[in-house]
Tab-separated table of C-alpha atoms and ligand atoms in Angstrom:
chain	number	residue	atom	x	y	z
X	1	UNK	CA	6.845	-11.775	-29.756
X	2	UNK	CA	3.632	-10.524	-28.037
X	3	UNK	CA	4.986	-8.211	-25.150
X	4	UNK	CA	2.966	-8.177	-21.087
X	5	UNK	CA	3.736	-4.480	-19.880
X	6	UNK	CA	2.916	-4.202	-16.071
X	7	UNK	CA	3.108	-0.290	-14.691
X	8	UNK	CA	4.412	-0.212	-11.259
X	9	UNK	CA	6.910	-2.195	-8.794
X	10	UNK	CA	4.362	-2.739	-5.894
X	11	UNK	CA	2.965	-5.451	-4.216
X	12	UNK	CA	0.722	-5.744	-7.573
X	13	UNK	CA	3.429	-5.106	-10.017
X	14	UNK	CA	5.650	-7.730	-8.987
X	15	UNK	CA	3.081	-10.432	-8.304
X	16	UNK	CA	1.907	-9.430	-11.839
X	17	UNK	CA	5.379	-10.148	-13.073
X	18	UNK	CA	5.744	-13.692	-12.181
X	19	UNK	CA	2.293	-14.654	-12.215
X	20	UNK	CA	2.997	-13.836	-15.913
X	21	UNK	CA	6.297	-15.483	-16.205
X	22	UNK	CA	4.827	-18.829	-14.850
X	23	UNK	CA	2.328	-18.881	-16.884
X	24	UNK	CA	4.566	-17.871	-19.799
X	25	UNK	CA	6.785	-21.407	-19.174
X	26	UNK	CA	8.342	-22.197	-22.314
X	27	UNK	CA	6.021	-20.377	-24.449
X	28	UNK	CA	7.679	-17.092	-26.458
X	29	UNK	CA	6.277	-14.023	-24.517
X	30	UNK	CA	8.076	-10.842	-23.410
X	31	UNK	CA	7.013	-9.282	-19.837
X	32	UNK	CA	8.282	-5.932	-19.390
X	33	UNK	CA	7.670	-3.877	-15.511
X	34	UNK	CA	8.084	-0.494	-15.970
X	35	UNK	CA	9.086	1.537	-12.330
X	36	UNK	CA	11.603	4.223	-11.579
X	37	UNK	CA	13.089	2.777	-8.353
X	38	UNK	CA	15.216	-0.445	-7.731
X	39	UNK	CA	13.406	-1.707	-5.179
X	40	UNK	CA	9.900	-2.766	-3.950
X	41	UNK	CA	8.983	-0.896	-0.961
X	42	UNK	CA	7.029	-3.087	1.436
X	43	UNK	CA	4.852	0.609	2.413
X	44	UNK	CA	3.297	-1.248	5.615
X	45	UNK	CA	6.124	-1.351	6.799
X	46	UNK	CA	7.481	2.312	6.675
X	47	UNK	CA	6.386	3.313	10.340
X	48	UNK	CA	9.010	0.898	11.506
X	49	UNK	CA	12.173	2.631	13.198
X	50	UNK	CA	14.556	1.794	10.412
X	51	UNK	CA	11.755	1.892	7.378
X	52	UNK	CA	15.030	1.036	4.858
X	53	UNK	CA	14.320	-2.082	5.730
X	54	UNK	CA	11.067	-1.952	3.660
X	55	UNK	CA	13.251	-2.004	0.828
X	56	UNK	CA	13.793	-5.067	-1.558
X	57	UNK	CA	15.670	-5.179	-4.223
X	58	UNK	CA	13.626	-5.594	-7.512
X	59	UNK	CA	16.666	-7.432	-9.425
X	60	UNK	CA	16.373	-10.376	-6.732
X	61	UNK	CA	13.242	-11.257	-7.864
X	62	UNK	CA	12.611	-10.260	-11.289
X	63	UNK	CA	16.099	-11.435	-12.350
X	64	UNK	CA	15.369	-15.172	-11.714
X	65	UNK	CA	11.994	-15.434	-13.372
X	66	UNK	CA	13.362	-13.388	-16.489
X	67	UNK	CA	11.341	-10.228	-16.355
X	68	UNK	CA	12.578	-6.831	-17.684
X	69	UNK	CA	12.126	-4.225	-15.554
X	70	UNK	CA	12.698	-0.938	-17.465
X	71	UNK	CA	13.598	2.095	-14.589
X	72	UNK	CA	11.331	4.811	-15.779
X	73	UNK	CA	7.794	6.434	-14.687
X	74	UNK	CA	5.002	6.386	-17.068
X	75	UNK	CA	3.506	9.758	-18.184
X	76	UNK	CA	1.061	8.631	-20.632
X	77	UNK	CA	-1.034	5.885	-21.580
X	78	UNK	CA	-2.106	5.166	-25.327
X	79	UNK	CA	-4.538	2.205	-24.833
X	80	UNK	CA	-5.880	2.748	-28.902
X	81	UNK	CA	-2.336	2.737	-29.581
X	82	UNK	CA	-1.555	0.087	-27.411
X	83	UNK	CA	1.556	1.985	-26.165
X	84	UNK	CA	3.375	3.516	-23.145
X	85	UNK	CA	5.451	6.520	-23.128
X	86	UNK	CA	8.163	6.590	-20.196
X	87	UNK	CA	10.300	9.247	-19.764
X	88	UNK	CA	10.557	9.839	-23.430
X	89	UNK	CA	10.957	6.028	-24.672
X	90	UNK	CA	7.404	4.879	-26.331
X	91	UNK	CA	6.792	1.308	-25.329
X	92	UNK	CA	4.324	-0.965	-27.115
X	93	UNK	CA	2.278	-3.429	-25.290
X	94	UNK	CA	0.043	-6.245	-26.427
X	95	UNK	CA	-1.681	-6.614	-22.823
X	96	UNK	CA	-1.102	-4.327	-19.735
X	97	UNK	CA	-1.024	-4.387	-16.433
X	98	UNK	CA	-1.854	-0.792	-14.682
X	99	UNK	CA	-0.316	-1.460	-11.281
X	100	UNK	CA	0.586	1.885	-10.668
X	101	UNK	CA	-0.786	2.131	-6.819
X	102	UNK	CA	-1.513	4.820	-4.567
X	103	UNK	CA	-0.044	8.426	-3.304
X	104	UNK	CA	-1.201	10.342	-0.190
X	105	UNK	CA	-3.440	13.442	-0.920
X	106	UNK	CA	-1.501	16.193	0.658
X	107	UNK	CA	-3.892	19.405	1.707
X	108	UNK	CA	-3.926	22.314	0.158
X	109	UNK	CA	-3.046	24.714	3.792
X	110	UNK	CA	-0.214	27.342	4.370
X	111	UNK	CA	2.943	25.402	5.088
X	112	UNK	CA	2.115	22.151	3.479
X	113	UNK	CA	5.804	21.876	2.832
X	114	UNK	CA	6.735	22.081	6.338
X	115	UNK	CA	4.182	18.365	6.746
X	116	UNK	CA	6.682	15.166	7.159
X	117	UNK	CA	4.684	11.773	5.930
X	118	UNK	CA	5.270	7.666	5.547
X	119	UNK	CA	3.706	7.367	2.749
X	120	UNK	CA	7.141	6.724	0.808
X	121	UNK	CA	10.748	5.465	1.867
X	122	UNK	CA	12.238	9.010	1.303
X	123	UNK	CA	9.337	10.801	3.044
X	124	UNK	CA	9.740	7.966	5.739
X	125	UNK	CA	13.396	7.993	6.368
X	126	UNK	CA	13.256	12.230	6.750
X	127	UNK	CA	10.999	11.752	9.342
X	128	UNK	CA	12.538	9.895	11.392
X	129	UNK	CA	15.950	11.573	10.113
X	130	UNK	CA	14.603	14.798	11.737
X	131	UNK	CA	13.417	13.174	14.829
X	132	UNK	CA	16.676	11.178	15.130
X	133	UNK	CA	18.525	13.785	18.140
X	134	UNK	CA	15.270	14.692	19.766
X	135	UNK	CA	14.201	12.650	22.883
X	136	UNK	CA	11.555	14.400	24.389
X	137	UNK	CA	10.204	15.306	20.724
X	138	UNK	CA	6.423	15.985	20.416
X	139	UNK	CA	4.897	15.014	17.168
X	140	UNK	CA	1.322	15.787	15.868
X	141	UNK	CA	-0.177	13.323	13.458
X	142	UNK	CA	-3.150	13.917	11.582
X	143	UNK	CA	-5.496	11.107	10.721
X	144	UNK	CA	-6.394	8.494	12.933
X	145	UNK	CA	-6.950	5.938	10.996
X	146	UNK	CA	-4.457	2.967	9.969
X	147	UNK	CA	-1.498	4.326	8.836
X	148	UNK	CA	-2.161	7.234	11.636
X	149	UNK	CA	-2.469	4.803	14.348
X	150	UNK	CA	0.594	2.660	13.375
X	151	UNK	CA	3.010	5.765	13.481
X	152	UNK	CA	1.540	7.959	16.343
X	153	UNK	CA	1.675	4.316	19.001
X	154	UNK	CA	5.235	3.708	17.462
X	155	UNK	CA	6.930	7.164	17.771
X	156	UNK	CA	4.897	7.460	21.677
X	157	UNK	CA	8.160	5.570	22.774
X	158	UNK	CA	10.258	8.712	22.782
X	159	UNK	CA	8.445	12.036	23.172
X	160	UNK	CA	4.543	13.238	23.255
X	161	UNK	CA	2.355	12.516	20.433
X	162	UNK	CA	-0.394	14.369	20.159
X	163	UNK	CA	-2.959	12.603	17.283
X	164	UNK	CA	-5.417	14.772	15.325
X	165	UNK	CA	-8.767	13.440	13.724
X	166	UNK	CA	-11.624	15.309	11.832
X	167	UNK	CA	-14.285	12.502	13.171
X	168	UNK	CA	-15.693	12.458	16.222
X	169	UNK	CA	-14.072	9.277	16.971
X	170	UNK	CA	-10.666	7.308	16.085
X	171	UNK	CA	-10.594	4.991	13.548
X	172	UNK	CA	-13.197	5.716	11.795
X	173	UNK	CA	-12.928	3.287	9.035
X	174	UNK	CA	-11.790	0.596	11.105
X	175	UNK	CA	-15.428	0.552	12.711
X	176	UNK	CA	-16.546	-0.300	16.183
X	177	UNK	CA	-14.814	-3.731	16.588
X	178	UNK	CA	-11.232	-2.938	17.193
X	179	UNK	CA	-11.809	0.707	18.906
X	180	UNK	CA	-12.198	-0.110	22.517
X	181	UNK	CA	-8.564	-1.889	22.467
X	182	UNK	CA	-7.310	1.072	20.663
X	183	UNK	CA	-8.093	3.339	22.810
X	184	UNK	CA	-6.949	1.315	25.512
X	185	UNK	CA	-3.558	0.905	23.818
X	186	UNK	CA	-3.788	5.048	23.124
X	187	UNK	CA	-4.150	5.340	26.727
X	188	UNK	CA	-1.446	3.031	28.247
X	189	UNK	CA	0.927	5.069	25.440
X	190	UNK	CA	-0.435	8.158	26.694
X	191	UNK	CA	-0.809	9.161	23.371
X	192	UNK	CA	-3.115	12.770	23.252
X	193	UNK	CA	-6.411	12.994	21.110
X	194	UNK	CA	-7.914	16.323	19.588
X	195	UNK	CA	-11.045	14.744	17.949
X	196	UNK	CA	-13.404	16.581	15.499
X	197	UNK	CA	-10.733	19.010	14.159
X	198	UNK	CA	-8.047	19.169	11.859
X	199	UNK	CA	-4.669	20.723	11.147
X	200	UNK	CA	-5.269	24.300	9.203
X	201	UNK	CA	-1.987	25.338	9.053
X	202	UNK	CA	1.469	24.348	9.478
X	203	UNK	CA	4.276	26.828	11.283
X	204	UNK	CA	7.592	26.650	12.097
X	205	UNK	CA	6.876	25.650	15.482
X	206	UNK	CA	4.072	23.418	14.983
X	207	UNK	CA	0.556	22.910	14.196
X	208	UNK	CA	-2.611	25.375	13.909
X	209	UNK	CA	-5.744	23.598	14.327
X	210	UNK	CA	-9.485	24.104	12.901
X	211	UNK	CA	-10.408	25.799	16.408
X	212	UNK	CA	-7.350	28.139	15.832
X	213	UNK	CA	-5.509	26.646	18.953
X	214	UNK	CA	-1.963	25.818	18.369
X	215	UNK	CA	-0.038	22.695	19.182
X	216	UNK	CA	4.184	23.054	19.236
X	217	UNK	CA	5.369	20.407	17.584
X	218	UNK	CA	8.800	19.224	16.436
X	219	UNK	CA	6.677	17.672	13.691
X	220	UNK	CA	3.605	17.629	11.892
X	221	UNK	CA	2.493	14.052	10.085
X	222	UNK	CA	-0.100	13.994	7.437
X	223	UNK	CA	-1.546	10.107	7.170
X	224	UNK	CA	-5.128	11.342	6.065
X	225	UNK	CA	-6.115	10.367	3.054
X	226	UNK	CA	-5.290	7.797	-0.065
X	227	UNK	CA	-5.320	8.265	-4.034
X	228	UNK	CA	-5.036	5.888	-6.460
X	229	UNK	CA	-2.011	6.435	-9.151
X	230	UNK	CA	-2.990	9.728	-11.514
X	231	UNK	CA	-2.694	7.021	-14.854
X	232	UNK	CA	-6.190	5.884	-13.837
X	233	UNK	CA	-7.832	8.488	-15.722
X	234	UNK	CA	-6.096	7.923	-19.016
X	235	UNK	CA	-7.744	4.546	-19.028
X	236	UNK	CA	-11.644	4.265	-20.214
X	237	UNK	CA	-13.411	3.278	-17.806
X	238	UNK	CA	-15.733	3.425	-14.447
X	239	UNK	CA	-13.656	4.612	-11.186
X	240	UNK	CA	-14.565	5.028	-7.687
X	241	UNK	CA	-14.088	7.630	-4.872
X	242	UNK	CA	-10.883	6.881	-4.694
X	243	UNK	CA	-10.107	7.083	-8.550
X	244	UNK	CA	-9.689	3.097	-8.834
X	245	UNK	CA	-10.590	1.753	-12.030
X	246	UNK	CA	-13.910	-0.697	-11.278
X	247	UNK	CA	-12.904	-4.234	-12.417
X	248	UNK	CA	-14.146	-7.528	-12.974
X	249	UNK	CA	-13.102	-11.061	-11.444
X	250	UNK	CA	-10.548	-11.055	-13.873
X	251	UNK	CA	-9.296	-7.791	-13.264
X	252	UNK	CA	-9.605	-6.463	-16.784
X	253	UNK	CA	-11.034	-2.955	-17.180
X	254	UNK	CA	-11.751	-3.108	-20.877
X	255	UNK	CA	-9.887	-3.853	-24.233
X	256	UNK	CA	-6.141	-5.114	-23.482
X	257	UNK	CA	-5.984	-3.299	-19.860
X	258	UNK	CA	-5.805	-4.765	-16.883
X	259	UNK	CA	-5.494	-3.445	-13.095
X	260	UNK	CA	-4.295	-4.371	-9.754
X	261	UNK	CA	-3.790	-3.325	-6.302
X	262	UNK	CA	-4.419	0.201	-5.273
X	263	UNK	CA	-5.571	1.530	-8.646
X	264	UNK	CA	-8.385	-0.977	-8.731
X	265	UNK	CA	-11.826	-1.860	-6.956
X	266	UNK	CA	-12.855	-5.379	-7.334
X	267	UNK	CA	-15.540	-6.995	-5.404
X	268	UNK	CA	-13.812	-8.711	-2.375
X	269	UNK	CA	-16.716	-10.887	-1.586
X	270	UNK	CA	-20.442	-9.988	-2.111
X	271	UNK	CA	-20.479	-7.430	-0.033
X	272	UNK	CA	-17.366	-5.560	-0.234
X	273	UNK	CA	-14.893	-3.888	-2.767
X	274	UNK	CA	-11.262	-4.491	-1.816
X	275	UNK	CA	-9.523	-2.052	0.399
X	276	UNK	CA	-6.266	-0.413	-0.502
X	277	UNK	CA	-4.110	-2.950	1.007
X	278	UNK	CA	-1.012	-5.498	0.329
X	279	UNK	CA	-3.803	-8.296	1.474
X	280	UNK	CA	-5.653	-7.659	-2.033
X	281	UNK	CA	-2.965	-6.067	-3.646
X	282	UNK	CA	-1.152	-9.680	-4.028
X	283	UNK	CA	-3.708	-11.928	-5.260
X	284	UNK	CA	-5.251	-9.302	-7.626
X	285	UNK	CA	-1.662	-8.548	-9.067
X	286	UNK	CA	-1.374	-12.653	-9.354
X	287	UNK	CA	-5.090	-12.767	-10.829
X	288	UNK	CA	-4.408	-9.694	-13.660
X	289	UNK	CA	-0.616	-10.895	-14.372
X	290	UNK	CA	-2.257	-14.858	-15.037
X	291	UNK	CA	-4.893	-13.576	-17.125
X	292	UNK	CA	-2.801	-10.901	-18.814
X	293	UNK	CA	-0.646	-13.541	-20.219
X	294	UNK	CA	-3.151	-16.177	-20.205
X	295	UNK	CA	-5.088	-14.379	-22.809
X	296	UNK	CA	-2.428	-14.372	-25.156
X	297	UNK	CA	-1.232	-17.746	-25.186
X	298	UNK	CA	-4.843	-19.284	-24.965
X	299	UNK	CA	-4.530	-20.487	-21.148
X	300	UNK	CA	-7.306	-20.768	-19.258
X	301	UNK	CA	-8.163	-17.669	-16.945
X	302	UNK	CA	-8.517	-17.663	-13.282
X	303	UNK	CA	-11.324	-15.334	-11.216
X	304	UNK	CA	-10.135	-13.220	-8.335
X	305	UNK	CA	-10.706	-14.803	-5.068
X	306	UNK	CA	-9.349	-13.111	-2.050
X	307	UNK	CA	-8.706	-15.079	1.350
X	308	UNK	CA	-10.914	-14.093	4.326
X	309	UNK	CA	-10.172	-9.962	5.393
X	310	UNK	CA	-8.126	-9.817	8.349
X	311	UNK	CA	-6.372	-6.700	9.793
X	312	UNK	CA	-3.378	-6.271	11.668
X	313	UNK	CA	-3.165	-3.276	13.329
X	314	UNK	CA	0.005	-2.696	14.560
X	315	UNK	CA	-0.242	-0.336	18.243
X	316	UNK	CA	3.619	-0.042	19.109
X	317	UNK	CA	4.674	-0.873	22.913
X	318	UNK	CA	0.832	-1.507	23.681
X	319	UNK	CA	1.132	-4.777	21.317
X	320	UNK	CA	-0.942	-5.062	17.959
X	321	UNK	CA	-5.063	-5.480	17.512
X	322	UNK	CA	-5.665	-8.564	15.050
X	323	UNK	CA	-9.042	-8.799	13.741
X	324	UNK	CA	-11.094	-10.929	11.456
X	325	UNK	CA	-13.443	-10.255	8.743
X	326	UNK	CA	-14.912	-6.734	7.624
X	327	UNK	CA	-16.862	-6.377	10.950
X	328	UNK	CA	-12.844	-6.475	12.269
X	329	UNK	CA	-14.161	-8.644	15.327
X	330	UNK	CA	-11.090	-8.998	17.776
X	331	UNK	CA	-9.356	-11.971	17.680
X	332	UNK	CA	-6.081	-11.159	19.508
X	333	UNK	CA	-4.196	-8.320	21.316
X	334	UNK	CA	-1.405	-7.360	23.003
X	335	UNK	CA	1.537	-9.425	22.885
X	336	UNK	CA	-0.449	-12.222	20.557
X	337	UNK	CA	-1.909	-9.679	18.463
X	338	UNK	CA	1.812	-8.502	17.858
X	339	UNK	CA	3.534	-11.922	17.124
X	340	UNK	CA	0.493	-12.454	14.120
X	341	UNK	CA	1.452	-8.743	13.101
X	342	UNK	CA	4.581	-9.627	13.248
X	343	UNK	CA	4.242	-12.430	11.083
X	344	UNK	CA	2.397	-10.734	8.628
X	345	UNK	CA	5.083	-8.146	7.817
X	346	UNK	CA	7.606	-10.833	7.334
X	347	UNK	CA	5.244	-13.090	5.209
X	348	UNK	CA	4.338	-9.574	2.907
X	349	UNK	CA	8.310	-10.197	1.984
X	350	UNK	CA	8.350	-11.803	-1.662
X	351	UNK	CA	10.812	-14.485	-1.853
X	352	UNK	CA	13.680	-14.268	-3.546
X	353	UNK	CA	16.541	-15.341	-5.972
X	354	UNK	CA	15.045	-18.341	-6.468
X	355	UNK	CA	12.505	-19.220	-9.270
X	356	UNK	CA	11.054	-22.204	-8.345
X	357	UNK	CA	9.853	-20.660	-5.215
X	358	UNK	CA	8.767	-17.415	-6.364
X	359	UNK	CA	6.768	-19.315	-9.157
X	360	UNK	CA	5.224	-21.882	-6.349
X	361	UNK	CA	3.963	-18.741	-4.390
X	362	UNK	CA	2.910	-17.034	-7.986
X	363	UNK	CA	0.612	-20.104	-8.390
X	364	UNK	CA	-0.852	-19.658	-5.056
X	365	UNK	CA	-3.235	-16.628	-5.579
X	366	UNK	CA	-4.728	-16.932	-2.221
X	367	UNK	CA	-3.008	-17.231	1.021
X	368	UNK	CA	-5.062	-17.670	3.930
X	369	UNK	CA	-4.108	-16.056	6.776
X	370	UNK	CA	-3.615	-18.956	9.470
X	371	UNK	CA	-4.513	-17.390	12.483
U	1	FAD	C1	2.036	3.765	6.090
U	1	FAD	C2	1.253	2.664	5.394
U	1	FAD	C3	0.880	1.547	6.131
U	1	FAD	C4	0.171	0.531	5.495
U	1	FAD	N1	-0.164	-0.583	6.229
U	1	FAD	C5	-0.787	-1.612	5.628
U	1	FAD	C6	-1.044	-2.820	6.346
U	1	FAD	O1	-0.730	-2.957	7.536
U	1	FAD	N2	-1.672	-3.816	5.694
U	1	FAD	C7	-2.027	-3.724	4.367
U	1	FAD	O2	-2.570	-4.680	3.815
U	1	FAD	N3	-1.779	-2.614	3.669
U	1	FAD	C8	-1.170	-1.549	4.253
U	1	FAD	N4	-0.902	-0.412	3.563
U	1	FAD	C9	-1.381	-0.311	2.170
U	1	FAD	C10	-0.443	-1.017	1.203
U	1	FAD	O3	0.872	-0.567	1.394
U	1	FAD	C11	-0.893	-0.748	-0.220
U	1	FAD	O4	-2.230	-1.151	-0.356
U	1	FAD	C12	-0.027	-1.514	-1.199
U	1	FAD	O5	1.291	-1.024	-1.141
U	1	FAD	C13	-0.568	-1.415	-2.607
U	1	FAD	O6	0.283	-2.074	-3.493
U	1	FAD	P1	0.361	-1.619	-5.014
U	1	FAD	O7	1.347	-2.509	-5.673
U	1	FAD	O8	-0.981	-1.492	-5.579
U	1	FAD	O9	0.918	-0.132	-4.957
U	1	FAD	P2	2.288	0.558	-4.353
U	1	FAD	O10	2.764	-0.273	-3.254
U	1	FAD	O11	1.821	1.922	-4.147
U	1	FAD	O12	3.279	0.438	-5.544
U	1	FAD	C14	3.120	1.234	-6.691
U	1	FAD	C15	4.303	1.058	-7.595
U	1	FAD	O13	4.066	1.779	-8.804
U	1	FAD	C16	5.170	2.623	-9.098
U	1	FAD	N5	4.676	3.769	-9.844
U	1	FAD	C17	3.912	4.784	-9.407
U	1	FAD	N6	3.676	5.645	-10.399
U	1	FAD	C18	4.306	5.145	-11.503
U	1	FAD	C19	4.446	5.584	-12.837
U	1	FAD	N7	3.881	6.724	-13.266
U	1	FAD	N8	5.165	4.843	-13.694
U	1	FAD	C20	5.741	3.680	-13.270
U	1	FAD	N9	5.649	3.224	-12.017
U	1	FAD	C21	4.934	3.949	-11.146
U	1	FAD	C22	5.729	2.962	-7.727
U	1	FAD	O14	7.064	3.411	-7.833
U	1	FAD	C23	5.613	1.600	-7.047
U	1	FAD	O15	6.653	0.773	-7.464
U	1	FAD	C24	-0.180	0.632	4.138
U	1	FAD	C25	0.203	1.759	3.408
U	1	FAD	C26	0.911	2.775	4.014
U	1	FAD	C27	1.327	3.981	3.202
C-alpha cells in the first residue's frame, strides 16, 4: 500500500495529516506522522500565563481520521532511498511531508544555560515556574520583535521588565505601521527599553549587556532569532536565510519531498515569501498533505494560496495591535485589537474528535481572517 510520511506534529504536520486522509477517502493509502510528543503545541500561544494550555492532544485528532502517528524524532533522511530513520526504526515512504518546523537559535555567550525561553512548552512552563513566588520580579527579554513583545507586555503585570534590542528601534520586522501603538502600549506598561545593544553575558544575578552595564534580573529571556528544523539540509535543494527549503505552489521541493510550515519559503503573494507563522503554516501543511497524496492516487493537485497577511500582536494589559497586510497598517487596538487576538488563538485550535469536521476544515485551505 503506498505509504504518506509527514515529519513533525505542528500546525503543518497535522494539517498535512488530514488533508491527506481526506483526500485518501476510500482509496488504500497509509499516512504515517512521525513526532516525539503527544501533543500539538499551539507555540503562539506559550506566552500565556498557563502555556499548558497550548497543549492538544495529538490522539484527538489523528485518531478519528485514521492516521498513525509513530512517537519518535527523525535523525536522518534518505530521500534516494526513500526512507526515514527514527530513533533506530527505518521507515519507508512513497511521498513525504518535511514538516519538521522551527527552533530558537540560542547564542553562543557565557551562561547561555542560565537564559529561560518560550520557544517550547517545557522551556515555557520553567519560566514561568521560576517566576511563579516572585511579585516584584524583574525580567530582561532580549529581542523585540514578536515573540519578544508578546512576553515582555504580558509578564509587565507583576514586576519590571526591562526589554533588550540590537536595532535602533523595536520591532524591527514588524515595520513602521504598528510601532507608534507599541510603544504607546510599552509605555502605559512601563515596560523599560535598552535599544541598540544586546545581552553579552548571562550571571547569576542577571544580565551583562554589549556596553558592559549590568541589569539584575530574576530572569533573562532569549526570543531573538528563528531556525528552521536541522532535517532541511538533508534534503536537495535551494534554502533561504533561515534554512527553509524554497518551494513551489505545490509545496514540493523536488523528487517525492514535500515541505510545510516553518521549514519552507513559498511565495505568499507576488511580493512576499511566507513568514514563519501558524497563518501559513496551515494552508501550506493542507496544500503539501493534498498534493502528497494526490499524486499518488492520480487526484488533481491544488496551488498554495494563502488568505490576506494579517498580524495579531498580542500587547498584554495595554490590549493587542491588529494589522492588515504586509505594510501591517493598523486596523484595531486596545480592547478591539484584543477580542480579534483573542479570536485568533482560539480559531488556531484544530478541531477535534470528530472527522467530519476536521475533514470540512482540511478541505478549506484558506481561511480568511474576517476582521
Ligand atoms: C512564542 C511564539 C509566538 C508565536 N506567535 C505567533 C503568532 O502570534 N502568530 C503566528 O502566526 N505565528 C506565531 N508563532 C510562529 C508559529 O508558532 C510557527 O510559525 C508555527 O508553529 C509553525 O508550525 P510548524 O508546524 O511549521 O512547526 P512547529 O509548530 O515548530 O512544529 C514542529 C513539529 O515538528 C516536530 N519535530 C521537530 N523536529 C522533529 C524531528 N526531528 N522528528 C520528528 N518531529 C520533529 C516537533 O516536535 C513539532 O511537533 C509564534 C512562535 C513562537 C515561538
Amino acid at each position: 500500500m503506498p505509504h504518506v510520511v509527514i515529519v513533525g506534529g505542528g500546525f503543518a504536520g497535522v494539517w498535512s495529516a488530514a488533508a491527506a486522509a481526506r483526500v485518501r477517502g476510500g482509496n488504500d493509502l497509509r499516512i504515517t506522522l512521525i513526532a516525539p510528543d503527544a501533543d500539538l503545541v499551539l507555540r503562539p500561544r506559550l506566552y500565556e500565563p498557563n502555556p499548558e494550555r497550548a497543549a492538544v492532544a495529538l490522539k484527538r485528532f489523528l485518531g478519528p481520521i485514521g492516521v498513525d502517528h509513530v512517537r519518535a524524532a527523525v535523525q536522518d533522511i534518505d530521500v534516494d532511498a526513500h526512507r526515514v530513520t527514527a530513533d533506530g526504526t527505518e521507515i519507508a515512504y512513497d511521498r513525504l511531508v518535511l514538516a519538521a518546523g522551527s527552533r530558537l537559535v540560542r547564542p553562543a555567550i557565557p551562561g547561555a544555560d542560565r537564559l529561560f525561553d518560550v520557544d517550547t512548552l517545557p522551556a515555557a512552563q520553567r519560566l514561568r515556574g521560576h517566576l511563579r513566588n516572585r511579585d516584584g520580579y524583574t525580567v530582561v527579554v532580549v529581542g523585540a520583535g514578536f515573540a519578544g513583545l508578546e512576553i515582555a507586555t504580558e509578564l509587565a503585570g507583576r514586576g519590571r521588565v526591562v526589554l533588550v534590542e540590537q536595532a535602533h528601534e523595536i520591532a524591527p520586522d514588524l515595520g513602521p505601521g504598528p510601532r507608534p501603538a507599541i510603544e504607546v502600549a510599552l509605555d502605559h506598561l512601563n515596560v523599560e527599553r535598552r535599544l541598540g545593544t544586546t545581552v553579552t553575558e548571562v550571571t547569576e544575578n542577571g544580565a551583562v549587556l554589549a556596553d558592559g552595564s549590568s541589569i539584575p534580573a530574576d530572569a533573562v529571556v532569549w526570543t531573538a532569532g528563528l531556525q528552521a528544523s536541522p532535517l532541511t539540509a538533508q534534503i536537495p535543494g535551494d534554502r533561504d536565510r533561515l534554512g527553509r527549503l524554497i518551494v513551489g505552489p505545490h509545496l514540493r521541493v523536488d523528487g517525492d519531498v514535500f515541505a510545510a510550515g516553518d521549514v519552507a519559503a513559498a511565495r505568499a503573494d507576488e511580493g512576499h515569501w511566507t513568514a514563519q507563522s501558524c497563518q501559513h503554516a496551515v494552508p501550506m501543511g493542507k496544500t503539501a498533505g493534498h498534493n502528497a497524496a494526490a499524486d499518488l492516487l492520480g487526484i488533481p493537485w491544488v496551488d498554495f494560496a494563502p488568505a490576506p497577511y494579517v498580524t495579531g500582536l498580542d500587547l498584554g494589559a495595554a490590549g493587542a495591535v491588529y494589522a492588515r497586510g504586509w505594510d501591517r497598517l493598523i486596523a484595531l487596538t486596545g480592547s478591539e485589537g484584543k477580542w480579534v487576538k483573542r479570536w485568533i488563538m482560539d480559531v488556531i485550535h484544530p478541531p477535534l474528535d470528530d472527522a467530519a469536521t476536521i475533514y470540512a476544515h482540511a478541505g478549506a485551505i484558506t481561511t480568511p481572517i474576517p476582521f
